[in-house]
PDB file of C-alpha atoms in Angstrom:
ATOM      1  CA  MET F  24       0.000   0.000   0.000  1.00 53.00           C
ATOM      2  CA  ASN F  25       2.811   2.411   0.832  1.00 85.00           C
ATOM      3  CA  ASP F  26       4.514   1.743  -2.515  1.00 92.00           C
ATOM      4  CA  LYS F  27       1.264   2.396  -4.353  1.00 96.00           C
ATOM      5  CA  LEU F  28       0.630   5.576  -2.376  1.00 97.00           C
ATOM      6  CA  ALA F  29       4.164   6.779  -3.081  1.00 98.00           C
ATOM      7  CA  GLU F  30       3.589   6.284  -6.816  1.00 98.00           C
ATOM      8  CA  GLN F  31       0.294   8.157  -6.626  1.00 98.00           C
ATOM      9  CA  LEU F  32       1.986  11.041  -4.828  1.00 98.00           C
ATOM     10  CA  PHE F  33       4.831  10.976  -7.343  1.00 98.00           C
ATOM     11  CA  ALA F  34       2.297  11.414 -10.155  1.00 98.00           C
ATOM     12  CA  LEU F  35       0.800  14.362  -8.258  1.00 98.00           C
ATOM     13  CA  ILE F  36       4.231  16.003  -7.936  1.00 98.00           C
ATOM     14  CA  ARG F  37       4.986  15.421 -11.611  1.00 98.00           C
ATOM     15  CA  SER F  38       1.720  17.037 -12.650  1.00 98.00           C
ATOM     16  CA  ALA F  39       2.234  20.048 -10.389  1.00 98.00           C
ATOM     17  CA  SER F  40       5.776  20.610 -11.614  1.00 98.00           C
ATOM     18  CA  THR F  41       5.099  20.345 -15.341  1.00 98.00           C
ATOM     19  CA  ASP F  42       1.487  21.388 -15.993  1.00 97.00           C
ATOM     20  CA  LEU F  43       0.235  24.860 -15.099  1.00 97.00           C
ATOM     21  CA  PRO F  44      -3.444  24.953 -13.972  1.00 97.00           C
ATOM     22  CA  SER F  45      -5.855  26.036 -16.713  1.00 97.00           C
ATOM     23  CA  ASP F  46      -7.218  29.026 -14.775  1.00 97.00           C
ATOM     24  CA  VAL F  47      -3.705  30.437 -14.358  1.00 98.00           C
ATOM     25  CA  GLU F  48      -2.860  29.940 -18.025  1.00 98.00           C
ATOM     26  CA  LYS F  49      -6.155  31.576 -19.011  1.00 97.00           C
ATOM     27  CA  ALA F  50      -5.359  34.594 -16.828  1.00 98.00           C
ATOM     28  CA  LEU F  51      -1.901  34.903 -18.390  1.00 98.00           C
ATOM     29  CA  ARG F  52      -3.372  34.801 -21.898  1.00 98.00           C
ATOM     30  CA  GLY F  53      -5.891  37.449 -20.937  1.00 97.00           C
ATOM     31  CA  ALA F  54      -3.117  39.636 -19.543  1.00 97.00           C
ATOM     32  CA  GLU F  55      -1.109  39.266 -22.763  1.00 97.00           C
ATOM     33  CA  LYS F  56      -4.063  40.493 -24.845  1.00 97.00           C
ATOM     34  CA  MET F  57      -4.355  43.625 -22.699  1.00 97.00           C
ATOM     35  CA  GLU F  58      -0.867  44.810 -23.648  1.00 97.00           C
ATOM     36  CA  PRO F  59       0.145  46.620 -26.868  1.00 96.00           C
ATOM     37  CA  PRO F  60       1.357  44.039 -29.417  1.00 95.00           C
ATOM     38  CA  GLY F  61       5.135  43.920 -29.766  1.00 94.00           C
ATOM     39  CA  GLY F  62       5.736  45.777 -26.509  1.00 96.00           C
ATOM     40  CA  THR F  63       7.918  44.559 -23.674  1.00 97.00           C
ATOM     41  CA  ALA F  64       4.989  43.398 -21.534  1.00 97.00           C
ATOM     42  CA  ALA F  65       3.315  41.516 -24.391  1.00 97.00           C
ATOM     43  CA  ASN F  66       6.597  39.871 -25.361  1.00 97.00           C
ATOM     44  CA  THR F  67       7.212  38.860 -21.747  1.00 97.00           C
ATOM     45  CA  PHE F  68       3.808  37.202 -21.530  1.00 98.00           C
ATOM     46  CA  ALA F  69       4.448  35.471 -24.861  1.00 97.00           C
ATOM     47  CA  ALA F  70       7.710  34.054 -23.501  1.00 97.00           C
ATOM     48  CA  ILE F  71       5.969  32.906 -20.300  1.00 98.00           C
ATOM     49  CA  LEU F  72       3.196  31.182 -22.257  1.00 98.00           C
ATOM     50  CA  ASP F  73       5.692  29.554 -24.615  1.00 97.00           C
ATOM     51  CA  ASN F  74       7.473  28.215 -21.559  1.00 97.00           C
ATOM     52  CA  VAL F  75       4.184  26.838 -20.205  1.00 97.00           C
ATOM     53  CA  ARG F  76       3.515  25.079 -23.512  1.00 97.00           C
ATOM     54  CA  MET F  77       6.966  23.502 -23.764  1.00 97.00           C
ATOM     55  CA  ALA F  78       6.889  22.312 -20.151  1.00 97.00           C
ATOM     56  CA  ARG F  79       3.560  20.588 -20.742  1.00 96.00           C
ATOM     57  CA  GLU F  80       4.566  19.038 -24.061  1.00 97.00           C
ATOM     58  CA  ASN F  81       7.954  17.815 -22.847  1.00 96.00           C
ATOM     59  CA  ALA F  82       6.912  16.930 -19.278  1.00 96.00           C
ATOM     60  CA  THR F  83       9.651  19.167 -17.876  1.00 97.00           C
ATOM     61  CA  PRO F  84       9.473  21.595 -14.930  1.00 98.00           C
ATOM     62  CA  ILE F  85       7.725  24.881 -15.636  1.00 97.00           C
ATOM     63  CA  CYS F  86      10.440  26.739 -13.710  1.00 96.00           C
ATOM     64  CA  GLN F  87      14.020  25.888 -12.769  1.00 95.00           C
ATOM     65  CA  ASP F  88      13.057  26.667  -9.168  1.00 97.00           C
ATOM     66  CA  THR F  89      10.627  23.862  -8.490  1.00 98.00           C
ATOM     67  CA  GLY F  90      10.042  25.347  -5.050  1.00 97.00           C
ATOM     68  CA  SER F  91       9.303  23.910  -1.651  1.00 98.00           C
ATOM     69  CA  LEU F  92       6.731  21.124  -1.477  1.00 98.00           C
ATOM     70  CA  ILE F  93       3.717  21.994   0.672  1.00 98.00           C
ATOM     71  CA  PHE F  94       1.085  19.301   1.237  1.00 98.00           C
ATOM     72  CA  TYR F  95      -2.332  19.668   2.858  1.00 98.00           C
ATOM     73  CA  VAL F  96      -3.866  16.286   3.638  1.00 98.00           C
ATOM     74  CA  HIS F  97      -7.441  15.753   4.876  1.00 98.00           C
ATOM     75  CA  HIS F  98      -7.902  12.153   6.018  1.00 98.00           C
ATOM     76  CA  PRO F  99     -10.353   9.855   7.803  1.00 97.00           C
ATOM     77  CA  ILE F 100      -9.859   9.263  11.517  1.00 96.00           C
ATOM     78  CA  GLY F 101      -7.430   6.407  12.043  1.00 94.00           C
ATOM     79  CA  THR F 102      -5.267   7.076   8.973  1.00 96.00           C
ATOM     80  CA  ASP F 103      -1.601   6.250   9.562  1.00 96.00           C
ATOM     81  CA  THR F 104      -0.135   9.716   9.000  1.00 97.00           C
ATOM     82  CA  ILE F 105       3.394   8.498   9.802  1.00 96.00           C
ATOM     83  CA  ALA F 106       3.219   6.051   6.890  1.00 96.00           C
ATOM     84  CA  PHE F 107       1.660   8.740   4.723  1.00 97.00           C
ATOM     85  CA  ARG F 108       4.536  11.079   5.541  1.00 97.00           C
ATOM     86  CA  LYS F 109       7.041   8.384   4.527  1.00 97.00           C
ATOM     87  CA  ALA F 110       5.205   7.926   1.229  1.00 98.00           C
ATOM     88  CA  ILE F 111       5.461  11.679   0.594  1.00 98.00           C
ATOM     89  CA  GLU F 112       9.217  11.536   1.210  1.00 98.00           C
ATOM     90  CA  THR F 113       9.622   8.534  -1.086  1.00 98.00           C
ATOM     91  CA  ALA F 114       7.712  10.344  -3.844  1.00 98.00           C
ATOM     92  CA  ALA F 115       9.720  13.537  -3.387  1.00 98.00           C
ATOM     93  CA  GLU F 116      13.028  11.689  -3.535  1.00 98.00           C
ATOM     94  CA  LYS F 117      11.997   9.884  -6.729  1.00 98.00           C
ATOM     95  CA  ALA F 118      10.816  13.132  -8.327  1.00 98.00           C
ATOM     96  CA  THR F 119      14.172  14.714  -7.483  1.00 98.00           C
ATOM     97  CA  LYS F 120      16.119  11.821  -9.025  1.00 98.00           C
ATOM     98  CA  GLU F 121      14.026  12.112 -12.183  1.00 97.00           C
ATOM     99  CA  VAL F 122      14.707  15.877 -12.336  1.00 97.00           C
ATOM    100  CA  LEU F 123      11.076  16.831 -11.869  1.00 98.00           C
ATOM    101  CA  LEU F 124      12.225  18.653  -8.747  1.00 98.00           C
ATOM    102  CA  ARG F 125      15.391  20.618  -8.075  1.00 98.00           C
ATOM    103  CA  PRO F 126      17.112  19.757  -4.776  1.00 98.00           C
ATOM    104  CA  ASN F 127      15.805  22.574  -2.562  1.00 98.00           C
ATOM    105  CA  ALA F 128      16.254  21.317   1.013  1.00 98.00           C
ATOM    106  CA  VAL F 129      19.218  23.049   2.649  1.00 98.00           C
ATOM    107  CA  ASP F 130      20.316  22.736   6.296  1.00 98.00           C
ATOM    108  CA  PRO F 131      20.408  26.350   7.565  1.00 98.00           C
ATOM    109  CA  VAL F 132      23.274  25.641   9.973  1.00 98.00           C
ATOM    110  CA  THR F 133      25.637  23.514   7.883  1.00 98.00           C
ATOM    111  CA  GLY F 134      24.563  24.902   4.500  1.00 98.00           C
ATOM    112  CA  LYS F 135      24.435  21.337   3.152  1.00 98.00           C
ATOM    113  CA  ASN F 136      21.810  20.447   0.565  1.00 98.00           C
ATOM    114  CA  SER F 137      20.242  17.044   1.265  1.00 98.00           C
ATOM    115  CA  GLY F 138      20.033  16.452  -2.489  1.00 98.00           C
ATOM    116  CA  THR F 139      16.667  14.725  -2.110  1.00 98.00           C
ATOM    117  CA  ASN F 140      14.261  17.507  -1.068  1.00 98.00           C
ATOM    118  CA  ILE F 141      13.946  15.660   2.239  1.00 98.00           C
ATOM    119  CA  GLY F 142      14.948  17.247   5.525  1.00 98.00           C
ATOM    120  CA  THR F 143      13.579  18.577   8.766  1.00 97.00           C
ATOM    121  CA  ASN F 144       9.999  19.674   7.993  1.00 96.00           C
ATOM    122  CA  ALA F 145      10.725  19.253   4.281  1.00 98.00           C
ATOM    123  CA  PRO F 146       8.494  18.504   2.517  1.00 98.00           C
ATOM    124  CA  TYR F 147       6.004  20.345   4.687  1.00 97.00           C
ATOM    125  CA  ALA F 148       2.826  18.351   5.314  1.00 97.00           C
ATOM    126  CA  SER F 149      -0.272  19.397   7.249  1.00 96.00           C
ATOM    127  CA  PHE F 150      -2.576  16.561   8.284  1.00 97.00           C
ATOM    128  CA  LYS F 151      -6.187  17.184   9.312  1.00 97.00           C
ATOM    129  CA  ALA F 152      -8.747  14.523  10.206  1.00 97.00           C
ATOM    130  CA  TRP F 153     -12.288  14.776   8.888  1.00 98.00           C
ATOM    131  CA  GLU F 154     -15.439  12.627   8.879  1.00 96.00           C
ATOM    132  CA  LYS F 155     -15.279  11.640   5.208  1.00 96.00           C
ATOM    133  CA  SER F 156     -14.009   8.214   4.131  1.00 96.00           C
ATOM    134  CA  GLU F 157     -11.760   9.573   1.386  1.00 97.00           C
ATOM    135  CA  ILE F 158      -8.343  11.212   1.545  1.00 98.00           C
ATOM    136  CA  TRP F 159      -7.947  14.619  -0.069  1.00 98.00           C
ATOM    137  CA  VAL F 160      -4.415  15.752  -0.899  1.00 98.00           C
ATOM    138  CA  ARG F 161      -3.519  19.223  -2.117  1.00 98.00           C
ATOM    139  CA  LEU F 162       0.004  20.101  -3.241  1.00 98.00           C
ATOM    140  CA  MET F 163       1.589  23.495  -3.774  1.00 98.00           C
ATOM    141  CA  LEU F 164       5.093  24.100  -5.165  1.00 98.00           C
ATOM    142  CA  LYS F 165       6.238  27.384  -3.630  1.00 97.00           C
ATOM    143  CA  GLY F 166       9.186  29.118  -5.295  1.00 96.00           C
ATOM    144  CA  GLY F 167      11.905  30.798  -3.269  1.00 97.00           C
ATOM    145  CA  GLY F 168      11.783  34.111  -5.121  1.00 96.00           C
ATOM    146  CA  SER F 169       8.094  34.623  -4.447  1.00 96.00           C
ATOM    147  CA  GLU F 170       8.571  33.484  -0.862  1.00 97.00           C
ATOM    148  CA  ASN F 171      11.215  36.166  -0.330  1.00 97.00           C
ATOM    149  CA  VAL F 172       8.774  38.987  -1.073  1.00 96.00           C
ATOM    150  CA  GLY F 173       6.108  37.721   1.305  1.00 97.00           C
ATOM    151  CA  THR F 174       5.869  39.757   4.503  1.00 98.00           C
ATOM    152  CA  GLN F 175       3.850  40.387   7.643  1.00 98.00           C
ATOM    153  CA  TYR F 176       2.560  43.569   9.278  1.00 98.00           C
ATOM    154  CA  LYS F 177       1.576  44.338  12.854  1.00 98.00           C
ATOM    155  CA  LEU F 178      -1.233  46.863  13.005  1.00 98.00           C
ATOM    156  CA  PRO F 179      -1.456  49.677  13.744  1.00 98.00           C
ATOM    157  CA  ASP F 180       1.432  50.736  11.509  1.00 98.00           C
ATOM    158  CA  SER F 181       2.090  54.433  12.098  1.00 97.00           C
ATOM    159  CA  ALA F 182       4.544  54.758   9.207  1.00 97.00           C
ATOM    160  CA  LEU F 183       1.828  53.713   6.741  1.00 98.00           C
ATOM    161  CA  GLY F 184      -1.065  55.242   8.617  1.00 98.00           C
ATOM    162  CA  ALA F 185      -2.639  51.805   8.769  1.00 98.00           C
ATOM    163  CA  GLY F 186      -5.126  51.154  11.547  1.00 98.00           C
ATOM    164  CA  ARG F 187      -6.636  47.971  12.881  1.00 98.00           C
ATOM    165  CA  ASP F 188      -9.273  47.469  10.209  1.00 98.00           C
ATOM    166  CA  LEU F 189      -9.682  46.479   6.565  1.00 97.00           C
ATOM    167  CA  LYS F 190      -8.567  49.926   5.444  1.00 98.00           C
ATOM    168  CA  GLY F 191      -5.336  49.340   7.319  1.00 98.00           C
ATOM    169  CA  ALA F 192      -5.017  45.875   5.802  1.00 98.00           C
ATOM    170  CA  ARG F 193      -5.486  47.365   2.335  1.00 98.00           C
ATOM    171  CA  LYS F 194      -2.660  49.846   2.935  1.00 98.00           C
ATOM    172  CA  VAL F 195      -0.168  47.210   4.009  1.00 98.00           C
ATOM    173  CA  VAL F 196      -0.990  44.931   1.065  1.00 98.00           C
ATOM    174  CA  LEU F 197      -0.425  47.818  -1.350  1.00 98.00           C
ATOM    175  CA  ASP F 198       2.854  48.535   0.428  1.00 98.00           C
ATOM    176  CA  ALA F 199       3.973  44.900   0.196  1.00 98.00           C
ATOM    177  CA  VAL F 200       3.331  44.551  -3.534  1.00 97.00           C
ATOM    178  CA  PHE F 201       4.813  47.979  -4.294  1.00 97.00           C
ATOM    179  CA  LYS F 202       8.014  47.061  -2.448  1.00 96.00           C
ATOM    180  CA  ALA F 203       8.193  43.726  -4.268  1.00 95.00           C
ATOM    181  CA  GLN F 204       8.195  45.495  -7.654  1.00 94.00           C
ATOM    182  CA  GLY F 205       9.068  42.805 -10.234  1.00 86.00           C
ATOM    183  CA  MET F 206      10.760  40.539  -7.710  1.00 93.00           C
ATOM    184  CA  GLY F 207       8.959  37.278  -7.071  1.00 93.00           C
ATOM    185  CA  CYS F 208       8.274  36.877 -10.804  1.00 96.00           C
ATOM    186  CA  ALA F 209       5.248  39.068 -11.384  1.00 96.00           C
ATOM    187  CA  PRO F 210       2.440  38.915 -12.214  1.00 97.00           C
ATOM    188  CA  GLY F 211       1.668  36.949  -9.111  1.00 94.00           C
ATOM    189  CA  VAL F 212      -1.167  35.908  -6.873  1.00 98.00           C
ATOM    190  CA  VAL F 213      -1.505  37.592  -3.482  1.00 98.00           C
ATOM    191  CA  GLY F 214      -2.691  35.611  -0.473  1.00 98.00           C
ATOM    192  CA  ILE F 215      -3.740  37.566   2.609  1.00 98.00           C
ATOM    193  CA  GLY F 216      -4.217  36.221   6.123  1.00 98.00           C
ATOM    194  CA  ILE F 217      -5.975  38.647   8.472  1.00 98.00           C
ATOM    195  CA  GLY F 218      -5.919  37.907  12.191  1.00 98.00           C
ATOM    196  CA  GLY F 219      -4.555  34.989  14.166  1.00 98.00           C
ATOM    197  CA  ASP F 220      -1.027  35.055  15.553  1.00 97.00           C
ATOM    198  CA  ARG F 221       2.288  35.432  13.741  1.00 96.00           C
ATOM    199  CA  SER F 222       2.428  31.841  12.546  1.00 96.00           C
ATOM    200  CA  THR F 223      -1.246  31.183  11.802  1.00 97.00           C
ATOM    201  CA  SER F 224      -1.660  34.399   9.797  1.00 98.00           C
ATOM    202  CA  TYR F 225       1.063  33.224   7.431  1.00 97.00           C
ATOM    203  CA  LEU F 226      -0.447  29.738   7.176  1.00 96.00           C
ATOM    204  CA  LEU F 227      -3.848  31.225   6.377  1.00 97.00           C
ATOM    205  CA  SER F 228      -2.384  33.511   3.716  1.00 98.00           C
ATOM    206  CA  LYS F 229      -0.629  30.643   1.926  1.00 97.00           C
ATOM    207  CA  GLU F 230      -3.640  28.374   1.899  1.00 96.00           C
ATOM    208  CA  GLN F 231      -5.450  30.988  -0.210  1.00 97.00           C
ATOM    209  CA  PHE F 232      -3.301  29.979  -3.182  1.00 98.00           C
ATOM    210  CA  PHE F 233      -5.484  26.901  -3.620  1.00 97.00           C
ATOM    211  CA  ARG F 234      -8.402  29.071  -4.674  1.00 97.00           C
ATOM    212  CA  ARG F 235      -9.020  29.272  -8.400  1.00 97.00           C
ATOM    213  CA  LEU F 236      -8.500  32.604 -10.104  1.00 97.00           C
ATOM    214  CA  GLY F 237     -11.793  34.384 -10.578  1.00 95.00           C
ATOM    215  CA  SER F 238     -13.508  32.622  -7.675  1.00 97.00           C
ATOM    216  CA  LYS F 239     -15.633  34.657  -5.273  1.00 97.00           C
ATOM    217  CA  ASN F 240     -14.975  34.962  -1.579  1.00 98.00           C
ATOM    218  CA  GLU F 241     -17.796  33.479   0.494  1.00 97.00           C
ATOM    219  CA  ASP F 242     -17.596  36.523   2.773  1.00 98.00           C
ATOM    220  CA  PRO F 243     -19.193  39.454   0.841  1.00 98.00           C
ATOM    221  CA  VAL F 244     -17.093  42.024   2.713  1.00 98.00           C
ATOM    222  CA  LEU F 245     -13.844  40.232   1.885  1.00 98.00           C
ATOM    223  CA  ASP F 246     -15.036  39.636  -1.676  1.00 98.00           C
ATOM    224  CA  GLU F 247     -15.340  43.392  -2.198  1.00 98.00           C
ATOM    225  CA  PHE F 248     -12.002  43.883  -0.429  1.00 98.00           C
ATOM    226  CA  GLU F 249     -10.352  41.476  -2.899  1.00 98.00           C
ATOM    227  CA  LYS F 250     -11.893  43.120  -5.960  1.00 98.00           C
ATOM    228  CA  GLU F 251     -10.838  46.620  -4.908  1.00 98.00           C
ATOM    229  CA  LEU F 252      -7.301  45.512  -4.087  1.00 98.00           C
ATOM    230  CA  HIS F 253      -6.985  43.610  -7.372  1.00 98.00           C
ATOM    231  CA  ALA F 254      -7.878  46.740  -9.313  1.00 98.00           C
ATOM    232  CA  ASP F 255      -5.658  49.012  -7.202  1.00 98.00           C
ATOM    233  CA  LEU F 256      -2.633  46.720  -7.379  1.00 98.00           C
ATOM    234  CA  ASN F 257      -2.839  46.544 -11.167  1.00 98.00           C
ATOM    235  CA  LYS F 258      -2.859  50.348 -11.272  1.00 97.00           C
ATOM    236  CA  LEU F 259       0.688  50.270  -9.886  1.00 97.00           C
ATOM    237  CA  GLY F 260       1.930  49.536 -13.399  1.00 96.00           C
ATOM    238  CA  ILE F 261       4.706  47.189 -12.261  1.00 97.00           C
ATOM    239  CA  GLY F 262       3.734  44.603 -14.864  1.00 97.00           C
ATOM    240  CA  PRO F 263       5.263  41.238 -15.757  1.00 97.00           C
ATOM    241  CA  MET F 264       8.733  40.763 -14.260  1.00 96.00           C
ATOM    242  CA  GLY F 265       8.701  44.451 -13.297  1.00 95.00           C
ATOM    243  CA  PHE F 266       9.012  45.634 -16.915  1.00 96.00           C
ATOM    244  CA  GLY F 267       5.858  47.723 -16.659  1.00 97.00           C
ATOM    245  CA  GLY F 268       2.367  46.853 -17.812  1.00 97.00           C
ATOM    246  CA  LYS F 269      -1.302  46.601 -16.989  1.00 97.00           C
ATOM    247  CA  THR F 270      -1.135  43.363 -15.006  1.00 98.00           C
ATOM    248  CA  THR F 271       0.876  43.266 -11.793  1.00 97.00           C
ATOM    249  CA  VAL F 272      -1.246  40.613 -10.033  1.00 98.00           C
ATOM    250  CA  LEU F 273      -3.393  37.826 -11.427  1.00 98.00           C
ATOM    251  CA  GLY F 274      -5.526  37.499  -8.337  1.00 98.00           C
ATOM    252  CA  VAL F 275      -6.020  38.584  -4.732  1.00 98.00           C
ATOM    253  CA  PHE F 276      -7.378  36.193  -2.105  1.00 98.00           C
ATOM    254  CA  ALA F 277      -8.049  37.081   1.534  1.00 98.00           C
ATOM    255  CA  ALA F 278      -9.245  35.191   4.585  1.00 98.00           C
ATOM    256  CA  LYS F 279      -9.787  36.073   8.220  1.00 98.00           C
ATOM    257  CA  GLN F 280      -9.510  34.348  11.570  1.00 98.00           C
ATOM    258  CA  HIS F 281     -10.051  35.431  15.143  1.00 98.00           C
ATOM    259  CA  ARG F 282      -7.202  37.219  16.891  1.00 98.00           C
ATOM    260  CA  HIS F 283      -6.083  38.055  20.403  1.00 98.00           C
ATOM    261  CA  PRO F 284      -7.397  41.470  21.545  1.00 98.00           C
ATOM    262  CA  ALA F 285      -3.829  42.755  21.839  1.00 98.00           C
ATOM    263  CA  THR F 286      -2.705  41.763  18.341  1.00 98.00           C
ATOM    264  CA  PHE F 287      -3.693  42.457  14.738  1.00 98.00           C
ATOM    265  CA  TYR F 288      -1.480  40.714  12.185  1.00 98.00           C
ATOM    266  CA  VAL F 289      -1.796  40.817   8.426  1.00 98.00           C
ATOM    267  CA  ALA F 290       0.330  38.321   6.508  1.00 98.00           C
ATOM    268  CA  VAL F 291       0.895  38.890   2.796  1.00 98.00           C
ATOM    269  CA  SER F 292       2.110  35.870   0.851  1.00 98.00           C
ATOM    270  CA  TYR F 293       3.067  36.079  -2.798  1.00 97.00           C
ATOM    271  CA  MET F 294       2.919  33.367  -5.458  1.00 97.00           C
ATOM    272  CA  CYS F 295       4.750  33.834  -8.752  1.00 97.00           C
ATOM    273  CA  TRP F 296       2.999  33.518 -12.110  1.00 97.00           C
ATOM    274  CA  ALA F 297       3.967  29.817 -12.022  1.00 97.00           C
ATOM    275  CA  CYS F 298       1.160  29.133  -9.565  1.00 97.00           C
ATOM    276  CA  ARG F 299       1.715  25.399  -9.319  1.00 97.00           C
ATOM    277  CA  ARG F 300      -1.039  23.581  -7.429  1.00 97.00           C
ATOM    278  CA  LYS F 301      -2.707  20.218  -7.936  1.00 98.00           C
ATOM    279  CA  GLU F 302      -4.867  17.860  -5.923  1.00 98.00           C
ATOM    280  CA  MET F 303      -5.836  14.225  -5.750  1.00 98.00           C
ATOM    281  CA  THR F 304      -8.577  12.317  -3.961  1.00 98.00           C
ATOM    282  CA  LEU F 305      -8.032   8.750  -2.786  1.00 97.00           C
ATOM    283  CA  ARG F 306     -11.159   6.593  -2.745  1.00 96.00           C
ATOM    284  CA  ASN F 307     -10.722   2.933  -1.801  1.00 93.00           C
ATOM    285  CA  GLY F 308      -7.039   3.264  -2.589  1.00 92.00           C
ATOM    286  CA  GLU F 309      -7.536   4.645  -6.110  1.00 95.00           C
ATOM    287  CA  ALA F 310      -6.427   8.148  -7.052  1.00 96.00           C
ATOM    288  CA  VAL F 311      -8.480  10.754  -8.881  1.00 97.00           C
ATOM    289  CA  TYR F 312      -6.409  13.763  -9.949  1.00 95.00           C
ATOM    290  CA  ALA F 313      -7.694  17.284 -10.516  1.00 92.00           C
ATOM    291  CA  GLU F 314      -6.635  20.887 -10.704  1.00 89.00           C
ATOM    292  CA  ALA F 315      -6.741  22.490  -7.274  1.00 78.00           C
TER     293      ALA F 315
END
């Protein structure tokens, strides 16, 4: 069973690394059409889309930085999560050997690369029990460049004039994307975690990357917040790779969680245009794959 699960997870990794989700590709094509033909922005999008096509046709990684592996696993009560974790590691090591993943697990003290993408808390896997009989696995490949421009704010922020409310959250998100400029491989997707503590606000912001571009927020207040920010961020004119243009972000996703009365954190995570996410559902041991 573990060998079969490892192969199923390997197939999930391969798909995430080589095949960009259709909603992301559609957004990139739409952004290309908005730019003047022959201009720098249009040519940049054309190069990005050509890269997407070749990766899919040749089953090669979309980007040389195949990122950190982040798994979210929902499982029935009683699932052996230790065995599941081992299967994830086996799949990651195989994907690295077959050059579907670049070795990206480095010991921060010794500076040594494990060479297998396996290390302490690498790959990262979050396990959550639920009442369903199936196992739902979501995978995100998170690039280092986009991770570097993610940031967190503690409100109020006097320098930005940002108070403890959505107006304050809007100001810090604008600040974060403006400071990123073209770094992080724009146009990207912005994930926002409002509330919680320092760690949970970041976790909440990253989980937003599993939402499909164009999807509505279930909270009508946050849905309007997302739409306004999306429009405002694209007015910055940073454009693809920072070369200037009409599309600086492909999407903005926000979520909230309760906070301590003394704290108000806003985490801003950034995903590059190579928004690599896939999912699979295991029913009676058989895998069904889908775009996350």
